[in-house]
Coordinates of C-alpha atoms and ligand atoms in Angstrom, one line a residue:
M1 CA -23.3 -3.7 -6.1
D2 CA -19.6 -4.1 -7.0
L3 CA -17.6 -2.3 -4.1
S4 CA -14.1 -3.4 -5.5
R5 CA -11.3 -0.7 -6.0
S6 CA -9.6 -0.3 -9.0
A7 CA -5.9 0.4 -9.9
L8 CA -4.0 1.1 -13.2
V9 CA -0.4 -0.4 -13.1
V10 CA 1.5 1.5 -15.7
G11 CA 4.6 -0.9 -16.7
G12 CA 4.5 -4.5 -17.0
G13 CA 8.4 -4.8 -15.6
I14 CA 9.1 -6.7 -12.4
A15 CA 8.3 -3.4 -10.3
G16 CA 4.6 -3.5 -12.2
L17 CA 3.8 -7.1 -11.9
S18 CA 4.8 -7.4 -8.2
A19 CA 2.6 -4.4 -7.1
A20 CA -0.6 -5.6 -9.8
L21 CA -0.3 -9.0 -7.8
E22 CA -0.3 -7.6 -4.6
L23 CA -3.1 -5.4 -5.1
S24 CA -5.1 -8.2 -6.8
K25 CA -4.4 -10.6 -4.2
H26 CA -6.2 -7.6 -1.9
G27 CA -9.3 -8.0 -3.8
W28 CA -8.4 -4.7 -6.3
V29 CA -9.3 -4.8 -9.9
V30 CA -6.1 -4.3 -11.7
T31 CA -5.6 -3.1 -15.4
I32 CA -1.7 -3.3 -16.7
L33 CA -1.1 -1.1 -19.4
E34 CA 2.4 -2.5 -20.8
A35 CA 4.0 -0.6 -24.2
R36 CA 5.6 -3.4 -25.4
R37 CA 4.1 -6.6 -26.5
R38 CA 5.8 -8.9 -24.0
L39 CA 6.0 -8.4 -20.2
G40 CA 9.1 -8.1 -18.0
G41 CA 11.1 -4.9 -19.2
R42 CA 14.5 -4.8 -18.4
I43 CA 14.2 -8.6 -17.9
L44 CA 14.9 -9.7 -21.3
S45 CA 15.3 -13.5 -22.0
R46 CA 16.1 -15.4 -25.1
K47 CA 16.2 -19.1 -25.4
S48 CA 18.0 -20.1 -28.5
R49 CA 19.2 -23.8 -29.1
G50 CA 18.5 -25.0 -25.6
V51 CA 20.4 -21.8 -24.1
D52 CA 19.2 -19.3 -22.2
F53 CA 20.6 -15.5 -22.8
E54 CA 20.1 -12.7 -20.8
L55 CA 20.1 -9.5 -22.6
G56 CA 19.0 -7.5 -19.6
A57 CA 19.2 -8.5 -16.3
E58 CA 21.0 -11.5 -15.1
F59 CA 22.4 -12.3 -11.6
I60 CA 20.4 -12.1 -8.5
H61 CA 22.7 -9.7 -6.5
G62 CA 23.0 -11.5 -2.9
K63 CA 20.2 -12.8 -1.0
P64 CA 17.7 -10.0 -0.6
K65 CA 15.2 -11.9 2.0
I66 CA 11.6 -10.8 0.4
F67 CA 12.8 -11.6 -3.2
W68 CA 14.8 -14.5 -2.5
A69 CA 11.6 -16.2 -0.5
L70 CA 9.6 -15.7 -3.4
L71 CA 12.2 -17.4 -5.9
E72 CA 12.2 -20.1 -3.3
N73 CA 8.7 -20.3 -2.9
A74 CA 8.0 -20.5 -6.5
G75 CA 10.5 -23.4 -6.4
F76 CA 13.2 -22.2 -8.8
E77 CA 16.6 -23.5 -8.9
I78 CA 19.3 -21.2 -8.0
A79 CA 23.0 -21.6 -8.6
E80 CA 25.9 -19.4 -7.5
V81 CA 28.2 -17.4 -9.9
P82 CA 31.5 -18.3 -9.3
E83 CA 33.4 -15.4 -7.5
K84 CA 36.9 -15.7 -9.4
H85 CA 38.3 -12.5 -10.8
W86 CA 41.1 -12.5 -13.2
H87 CA 43.0 -9.8 -14.5
P88 CA 45.0 -10.1 -18.2
T89 CA 49.0 -9.7 -17.7
G90 CA 49.3 -8.3 -21.4
T91 CA 50.9 -11.7 -22.1
G92 CA 48.0 -13.5 -22.9
Q93 CA 48.2 -14.9 -19.1
M94 CA 45.6 -14.2 -16.4
E95 CA 46.4 -13.6 -12.8
Q96 CA 43.6 -14.1 -10.0
R97 CA 43.2 -11.5 -7.8
D98 CA 40.6 -10.2 -4.9
V99 CA 39.2 -6.9 -6.6
W100 CA 36.7 -6.6 -3.5
K101 CA 39.5 -6.5 -1.1
D102 CA 41.1 -3.5 -2.9
L103 CA 38.1 -1.6 -3.7
E104 CA 36.3 -1.9 -0.4
E105 CA 39.6 -0.1 1.3
I106 CA 39.1 2.5 -1.0
F107 CA 35.1 3.0 -0.3
Q108 CA 35.9 2.8 3.4
K109 CA 37.7 6.0 3.1
I110 CA 34.3 7.7 1.8
N111 CA 33.5 9.6 5.0
P112 CA 29.6 10.6 5.0
D113 CA 30.4 13.0 7.5
T114 CA 32.0 15.2 5.0
P115 CA 30.3 17.0 2.2
D116 CA 29.2 14.7 -0.7
E117 CA 31.4 14.8 -3.8
T118 CA 31.6 12.9 -7.2
F119 CA 33.6 9.6 -7.2
A120 CA 36.0 11.5 -9.8
D121 CA 37.1 14.3 -6.9
F122 CA 37.1 11.7 -4.6
I123 CA 39.5 9.4 -6.1
H124 CA 41.6 12.3 -7.5
K125 CA 42.2 13.5 -3.7
L126 CA 42.9 9.8 -2.5
K127 CA 46.1 9.4 -4.5
V128 CA 46.3 5.8 -4.6
P129 CA 48.3 4.4 -6.9
G130 CA 47.3 4.7 -11.0
N131 CA 46.3 1.2 -11.4
L132 CA 44.1 1.0 -8.7
S133 CA 42.6 4.2 -9.0
R134 CA 41.8 2.9 -12.8
E135 CA 40.3 0.0 -11.4
A136 CA 38.1 1.6 -9.0
I137 CA 37.0 4.0 -11.4
D138 CA 36.3 1.1 -14.1
F139 CA 34.4 -0.8 -11.4
V140 CA 32.3 2.1 -10.4
E141 CA 31.6 3.1 -13.6
G142 CA 31.0 -0.1 -14.9
F143 CA 28.7 -1.6 -12.3
N144 CA 26.3 1.3 -11.8
A145 CA 26.2 2.2 -15.5
A146 CA 27.7 5.8 -14.0
D147 CA 29.8 8.4 -15.1
Q148 CA 32.6 9.0 -12.6
H149 CA 32.1 12.9 -12.7
K150 CA 28.6 12.7 -11.9
I151 CA 27.9 10.0 -9.5
G152 CA 28.2 10.9 -5.9
V153 CA 30.2 9.3 -3.2
H154 CA 27.5 9.1 -0.4
G155 CA 25.1 7.2 -2.6
L156 CA 27.8 4.8 -3.4
T157 CA 28.2 4.0 0.2
A158 CA 24.5 3.9 0.9
A159 CA 24.5 1.2 -1.9
E160 CA 27.3 -0.5 -0.2
E161 CA 25.7 -0.5 3.3
A162 CA 22.5 -2.1 1.8
S163 CA 24.3 -4.4 -0.3
G164 CA 26.4 -5.6 2.6
Q165 CA 23.1 -6.4 4.6
I166 CA 22.3 -9.0 1.8
E167 CA 25.3 -10.5 1.3
G168 CA 25.6 -8.6 -2.0
D169 CA 29.3 -9.8 -2.9
R170 CA 27.6 -13.1 -3.6
A171 CA 25.8 -13.3 -7.1
F172 CA 23.5 -16.3 -8.2
W173 CA 21.7 -17.5 -11.5
L174 CA 18.1 -18.4 -11.8
T175 CA 18.9 -21.6 -13.4
G176 CA 16.9 -21.5 -16.7
G177 CA 16.7 -17.9 -16.7
Y178 CA 15.0 -14.7 -15.4
G179 CA 12.3 -15.0 -18.0
Q180 CA 10.6 -17.8 -15.9
L181 CA 9.8 -15.6 -13.1
I182 CA 8.0 -13.2 -15.3
N183 CA 6.1 -16.1 -17.0
W184 CA 5.4 -17.6 -13.2
L185 CA 4.3 -14.0 -12.2
E186 CA 2.0 -13.6 -15.7
T187 CA 0.5 -17.2 -14.9
A188 CA -0.3 -15.8 -11.2
L189 CA -1.6 -12.5 -12.4
R190 CA -3.8 -14.3 -14.8
K191 CA -5.5 -16.5 -12.1
Q192 CA -6.0 -13.5 -10.3
K193 CA -8.1 -12.0 -13.2
V194 CA -5.8 -8.9 -13.7
R195 CA -6.3 -7.5 -17.1
I196 CA -3.2 -7.3 -18.9
I197 CA -3.0 -4.9 -22.0
Q198 CA 0.1 -5.2 -24.0
G199 CA 1.3 -2.7 -26.8
A200 CA -0.3 0.1 -24.7
V201 CA 1.9 3.0 -25.0
V202 CA 0.4 5.4 -22.2
K203 CA 0.4 8.8 -23.2
T204 CA -1.2 10.8 -20.5
I205 CA -2.3 10.1 -16.9
E206 CA -4.8 12.8 -15.6
W207 CA -5.6 12.4 -12.2
H208 CA -7.4 14.1 -9.5
P209 CA -7.8 12.8 -5.8
H210 CA -9.1 9.0 -6.1
H211 CA -9.4 9.1 -9.8
V212 CA -7.0 8.5 -12.5
T213 CA -7.9 8.5 -16.6
S214 CA -4.9 7.3 -18.6
E215 CA -4.9 7.6 -22.4
F216 CA -3.0 5.2 -24.2
M217 CA -2.1 4.3 -28.1
L218 CA -3.0 0.6 -28.9
N219 CA -2.6 -0.5 -32.3
H220 CA -2.4 3.2 -33.3
R221 CA -5.7 3.9 -31.9
S222 CA -6.1 6.1 -28.9
Q223 CA -8.1 4.5 -26.1
V224 CA -8.8 5.3 -22.2
V225 CA -9.1 3.7 -19.1
S226 CA -9.9 4.5 -15.5
G227 CA -9.3 3.6 -11.8
D228 CA -9.2 4.7 -8.4
A229 CA -5.2 4.9 -8.4
A230 CA -2.5 4.3 -10.6
V231 CA 1.0 2.7 -9.9
I232 CA 3.4 4.2 -12.3
T233 CA 6.6 2.0 -12.7
L234 CA 8.1 3.8 -16.0
P235 CA 12.0 3.5 -16.3
L236 CA 13.5 6.8 -15.2
G237 CA 14.9 7.3 -18.9
V238 CA 11.3 7.4 -19.7
L239 CA 10.0 9.5 -17.4
K240 CA 13.1 12.0 -18.0
S241 CA 11.8 12.2 -21.8
E242 CA 8.5 13.4 -20.7
T243 CA 7.0 11.4 -23.6
M244 CA 4.5 10.5 -21.0
Q245 CA 2.8 13.4 -19.1
I246 CA 1.2 13.4 -15.7
L247 CA -1.7 16.2 -15.8
P248 CA -1.6 18.1 -13.3
R249 CA 2.1 17.7 -13.3
L250 CA 4.1 16.9 -10.2
T251 CA 6.4 20.2 -9.5
E252 CA 8.9 18.4 -6.9
K253 CA 8.8 15.0 -8.3
G254 CA 9.5 16.3 -11.8
E255 CA 12.6 17.8 -10.5
A256 CA 13.6 14.8 -8.7
I257 CA 13.4 12.8 -12.0
Q258 CA 15.5 15.4 -13.9
A259 CA 18.2 15.4 -11.0
M260 CA 18.7 11.9 -10.8
K261 CA 20.9 9.8 -13.3
F262 CA 20.3 7.2 -15.6
G263 CA 23.1 5.4 -16.9
N264 CA 23.8 3.2 -19.9
V265 CA 25.5 -0.3 -20.5
A266 CA 26.4 -2.4 -23.5
K267 CA 26.0 -6.1 -22.8
V268 CA 26.9 -8.7 -25.6
I269 CA 26.4 -12.4 -25.4
L270 CA 28.3 -14.6 -27.8
R271 CA 28.3 -18.2 -28.3
F272 CA 30.8 -20.2 -30.2
R273 CA 31.3 -23.3 -31.7
S274 CA 33.6 -24.5 -28.8
R275 CA 35.1 -22.8 -26.0
F276 CA 38.6 -21.2 -26.8
W277 CA 39.2 -19.4 -23.3
P278 CA 41.5 -21.5 -21.2
Q279 CA 38.9 -22.4 -18.3
S280 CA 35.5 -22.9 -18.1
H281 CA 33.3 -21.4 -15.5
F282 CA 36.3 -18.7 -14.7
G283 CA 33.8 -16.1 -13.2
F284 CA 34.9 -12.7 -14.3
I285 CA 37.8 -11.1 -16.1
H286 CA 38.5 -7.4 -15.6
S287 CA 40.7 -5.5 -18.5
Q288 CA 41.8 -2.4 -19.3
D289 CA 40.4 -2.9 -22.8
D290 CA 38.5 0.0 -24.1
W291 CA 35.3 -1.5 -25.5
F292 CA 34.5 -4.5 -23.7
P293 CA 36.8 -4.6 -20.3
V294 CA 34.4 -7.0 -18.2
W295 CA 33.9 -10.6 -19.5
W296 CA 32.3 -13.5 -17.8
S297 CA 31.5 -17.1 -18.2
S298 CA 28.1 -18.6 -17.9
P299 CA 26.3 -21.7 -17.2
S300 CA 27.0 -23.1 -20.9
E301 CA 30.2 -23.7 -21.5
D302 CA 30.6 -22.2 -24.9
V303 CA 28.8 -18.8 -24.0
I304 CA 30.8 -15.7 -22.8
T305 CA 29.2 -12.3 -21.9
G306 CA 31.1 -8.7 -22.1
W307 CA 29.9 -5.9 -20.4
V308 CA 31.0 -2.0 -20.3
G309 CA 29.0 0.4 -18.3
G310 CA 28.9 4.4 -18.1
P311 CA 30.2 6.9 -20.5
K312 CA 32.1 4.0 -22.5
A313 CA 28.7 2.4 -23.2
E314 CA 27.4 5.7 -24.6
R315 CA 29.9 5.0 -27.8
F316 CA 27.8 2.4 -28.6
G317 CA 24.9 4.8 -29.6
G318 CA 23.6 4.4 -32.8
E319 CA 26.1 1.4 -33.8
N320 CA 24.4 -1.2 -35.6
E321 CA 24.7 -4.6 -34.2
L322 CA 27.1 -6.1 -36.5
S323 CA 29.7 -3.2 -35.5
V324 CA 28.9 -3.7 -31.6
Q325 CA 29.6 -7.8 -32.8
T326 CA 33.0 -6.9 -34.3
R327 CA 33.8 -4.7 -31.3
A328 CA 33.1 -7.6 -29.1
L329 CA 35.4 -9.9 -31.3
E330 CA 38.2 -7.5 -31.3
S331 CA 37.8 -7.0 -28.0
L332 CA 38.1 -10.8 -27.0
S333 CA 41.0 -11.1 -29.4
R334 CA 43.2 -8.5 -27.4
I335 CA 42.3 -10.1 -24.3
F336 CA 42.8 -13.7 -25.4
K337 CA 45.5 -13.3 -28.0
E338 CA 43.5 -15.0 -30.6
P339 CA 43.2 -13.4 -34.0
T340 CA 39.8 -12.0 -34.8
P341 CA 38.8 -13.8 -37.9
G342 CA 39.4 -17.2 -36.0
L343 CA 37.1 -16.2 -33.4
Q344 CA 34.6 -14.8 -36.1
E345 CA 34.8 -18.6 -37.5
L346 CA 34.0 -20.0 -34.2
L347 CA 31.2 -17.8 -33.7
V348 CA 27.6 -19.6 -33.7
E349 CA 25.3 -16.8 -31.8
F350 CA 25.5 -12.9 -31.1
H351 CA 22.7 -11.4 -28.7
Y352 CA 22.8 -7.9 -28.2
H353 CA 19.7 -4.9 -27.0
D354 CA 20.3 -1.5 -27.4
W355 CA 18.8 -0.1 -24.2
R356 CA 19.8 3.4 -24.7
A357 CA 17.8 3.5 -27.9
D358 CA 14.8 1.4 -26.8
P359 CA 12.1 4.2 -26.5
F360 CA 10.7 2.0 -23.4
S361 CA 13.7 2.3 -21.6
L362 CA 16.0 5.0 -23.0
G363 CA 19.1 3.7 -20.9
A364 CA 19.7 0.7 -18.4
Y365 CA 19.6 1.9 -14.7
S366 CA 19.6 4.9 -12.3
Y367 CA 22.3 6.1 -9.8
L368 CA 22.6 9.0 -7.3
P369 CA 24.4 12.3 -8.2
V370 CA 25.8 14.2 -5.5
N371 CA 23.8 15.1 -2.9
G372 CA 21.1 12.5 -4.2
L373 CA 20.6 10.4 -1.5
K374 CA 16.7 12.0 -1.0
L375 CA 16.0 11.4 -4.6
P376 CA 14.7 7.9 -4.6
Q377 CA 12.5 8.4 -1.7
I378 CA 11.0 11.6 -3.6
L379 CA 10.3 9.6 -6.7
G380 CA 8.6 6.9 -4.8
Q381 CA 6.6 9.1 -2.8
P382 CA 2.6 8.9 -3.3
E383 CA 0.8 11.6 -4.5
A384 CA -2.6 12.5 -2.5
D385 CA -3.3 8.9 -2.1
T386 CA -3.9 8.6 -5.7
L387 CA -1.1 8.3 -7.9
F388 CA 1.9 5.9 -6.4
F389 CA 5.3 5.1 -7.8
A390 CA 7.5 2.0 -8.1
G391 CA 10.5 0.9 -10.1
E392 CA 14.1 0.4 -9.5
A393 CA 14.9 4.0 -9.4
T394 CA 12.8 4.4 -6.0
S395 CA 14.4 1.7 -4.4
A396 CA 14.2 3.6 -0.8
D397 CA 17.2 1.3 0.6
Y398 CA 19.4 2.2 -2.5
Q399 CA 19.0 -1.2 -4.3
L400 CA 19.0 0.9 -7.8
G401 CA 19.4 -0.8 -10.9
T402 CA 18.5 -4.1 -9.4
V403 CA 15.8 -6.5 -9.9
H404 CA 15.2 -7.3 -6.5
G405 CA 15.2 -3.5 -5.6
A406 CA 12.2 -3.0 -8.6
F407 CA 10.1 -6.0 -6.9
E408 CA 10.3 -4.8 -3.5
S409 CA 9.5 -1.3 -4.9
G410 CA 6.1 -2.9 -6.5
L411 CA 5.3 -4.5 -3.3
R412 CA 5.9 -1.2 -1.2
A413 CA 3.9 0.8 -3.6
A414 CA 1.1 -1.6 -3.7
R415 CA 0.9 -1.7 0.3
E416 CA 0.9 2.4 0.1
V417 CA -2.3 1.8 -1.8
L418 CA -3.8 -0.5 0.4
S419 CA -3.0 1.4 3.5
E420 CA -3.4 5.1 2.2
T421 CA -6.4 4.3 0.3
V422 CA -8.3 2.5 3.4
A423 CA -7.1 5.7 5.7
G424 CA -8.4 8.1 3.2
R425 CA -11.6 6.7 2.8
Ligands
FAD1 C1 21.6 -4.9 -19.5 C2 21.0 -4.9 -18.2 C3 21.5 -5.6 -17.4 C4 21.2 -5.8 -16.0 N1 21.5 -6.7 -14.9 C5 21.1 -6.6 -14.0 C6 21.4 -7.7 -13.1 O1 22.4 -8.9 -13.3 N2 20.9 -8.1 -11.7 C7 19.9 -7.2 -11.6 O2 19.4 -7.1 -10.3 N3 19.6 -6.0 -12.1 C8 20.0 -5.9 -13.8 N4 19.8 -5.0 -14.1 C9 18.5 -3.9 -13.6 C10 17.5 -4.4 -13.7 O3 17.0 -5.1 -15.1 C11 16.5 -3.5 -13.3 O4 16.8 -2.9 -12.2 C12 14.5 -4.0 -13.3 O5 14.9 -4.8 -14.1 C13 13.8 -2.7 -13.5 O6 12.6 -3.3 -13.5 P1 11.1 -2.0 -13.6 O7 9.8 -2.7 -13.1 O8 11.8 -0.8 -12.5 O9 11.4 -1.5 -15.0 P2 11.2 -2.2 -16.3 O10 11.5 -3.3 -16.5 O11 12.1 -1.1 -17.2 O12 9.6 -1.8 -16.5 C14 9.1 -0.6 -16.9 C15 8.0 -1.4 -18.1 O13 7.3 0.2 -18.5 C16 6.9 -0.2 -19.7 N5 7.1 1.1 -20.3 C17 8.1 2.0 -20.9 N6 7.1 3.3 -21.4 C18 5.7 2.8 -21.2 C19 4.8 3.6 -21.6 N7 4.6 4.9 -22.3 N8 3.4 2.9 -21.3 C20 3.4 1.7 -20.9 N9 4.4 1.0 -20.3 C21 5.7 1.7 -20.6 C22 8.4 -1.0 -20.4 O14 8.3 -1.2 -21.4 C23 8.6 -1.7 -19.1 O15 8.0 -2.8 -19.3 C24 20.2 -5.1 -15.7 C25 19.4 -3.9 -16.6 C26 20.2 -4.0 -17.8 C27 19.6 -2.6 -18.8

């Protein structure tokens, strides 16, 4: 008689993969239902002519203990990202400045004992010089994919504190790209005999205590699979859209899903025949450019990456790839004072993924609104020892919008399955 327990893991991003691996190592029969024809979700690595391009997650932020241990045990090579920050002076020159120092001074003025407020209200009242206020807003919107009029300062402080514990002001690359980690996890999962169904778009999850049935579409046909428990790792954007229904509905969680914010970013990666920017491995450029204010160098000499987050990124909604490419080239032209046609001539490859239009993401990542400190915990709370929740938005220690936060949330959910179901039976 087979006494093993079975779990459905909905979503094959980093959170789903880590949950599935942990459960399978403890003898659970696991089925992963993943809508795309690939695993990794918002980790999307593309290799082209020997170079790795990260269309989604790219950096490891700081040294998060558990995640870092996994990377080291798996034998991945890790390289530190140059922590140099440049600001265009307007004459085609750049000056190097430590943005963190100025920004930290501002963040330290947030008082967690006074009522929460939006970053826009906070910075307005602070009356710092205009350029510093602009830089702080750009940072908050760009890094958090957030709208300054919606993001709460208490959430920002909580994230800063969590990041401070893991040297979050340092960033690292996985040499060879994040995709390797997904491949490594997939191999480990297959060894554990985890069933992975790709192209499975989950439509409903019907549950009663200790039993879950999911209906999903695969190749235009409806199919059903059941288990004793489910770990749901869908992106907040997908949960908000209600294209996947949990039946019976979860009222408190449903409200938290709608209250939590899901922001957008636009990231472009350009490869040129040769480098035209003055310094290789320059680190980061922070400009006032309206379209792509932030640019960074990559381990590959001839590749440069552009970034915009928050409301400015919303303007890319519905734009086709060619027009995004033109915006990117124009932005580089303004920053480096190089004519656009010349840059166009030099361009070899352009990479972009529209996360906002992607039906299996519907945005980039989450952030906390005013009075939102409890939301990740509510989102991650299990239901009746049967439904468990993971994913970056559920990161209880405020590592929202990160790979390591998502990874650790998957482990947390798996351990909840293991402990709650043991206790409950
Ligand atoms: C452009 C961009 C850049 C980023 N850069 C960084 C970075 O440098 N460093 C960092 O740490 N983080 C970064 N992030 C954030 C990071 O990518 C995410 O926090 C993390 O990958 C989320 O993992 P997850 O498992 O929670 O969600 P996901 O990876 O989104 O996984 C959820 C899975 O659910 C699947 N799914 C959706 N709907 C259904 C359905 N109906 N049925 C079945 N499956 C479904 C999706 O296809 C997906 O595979 C970035 C994100 C973006 C978008």
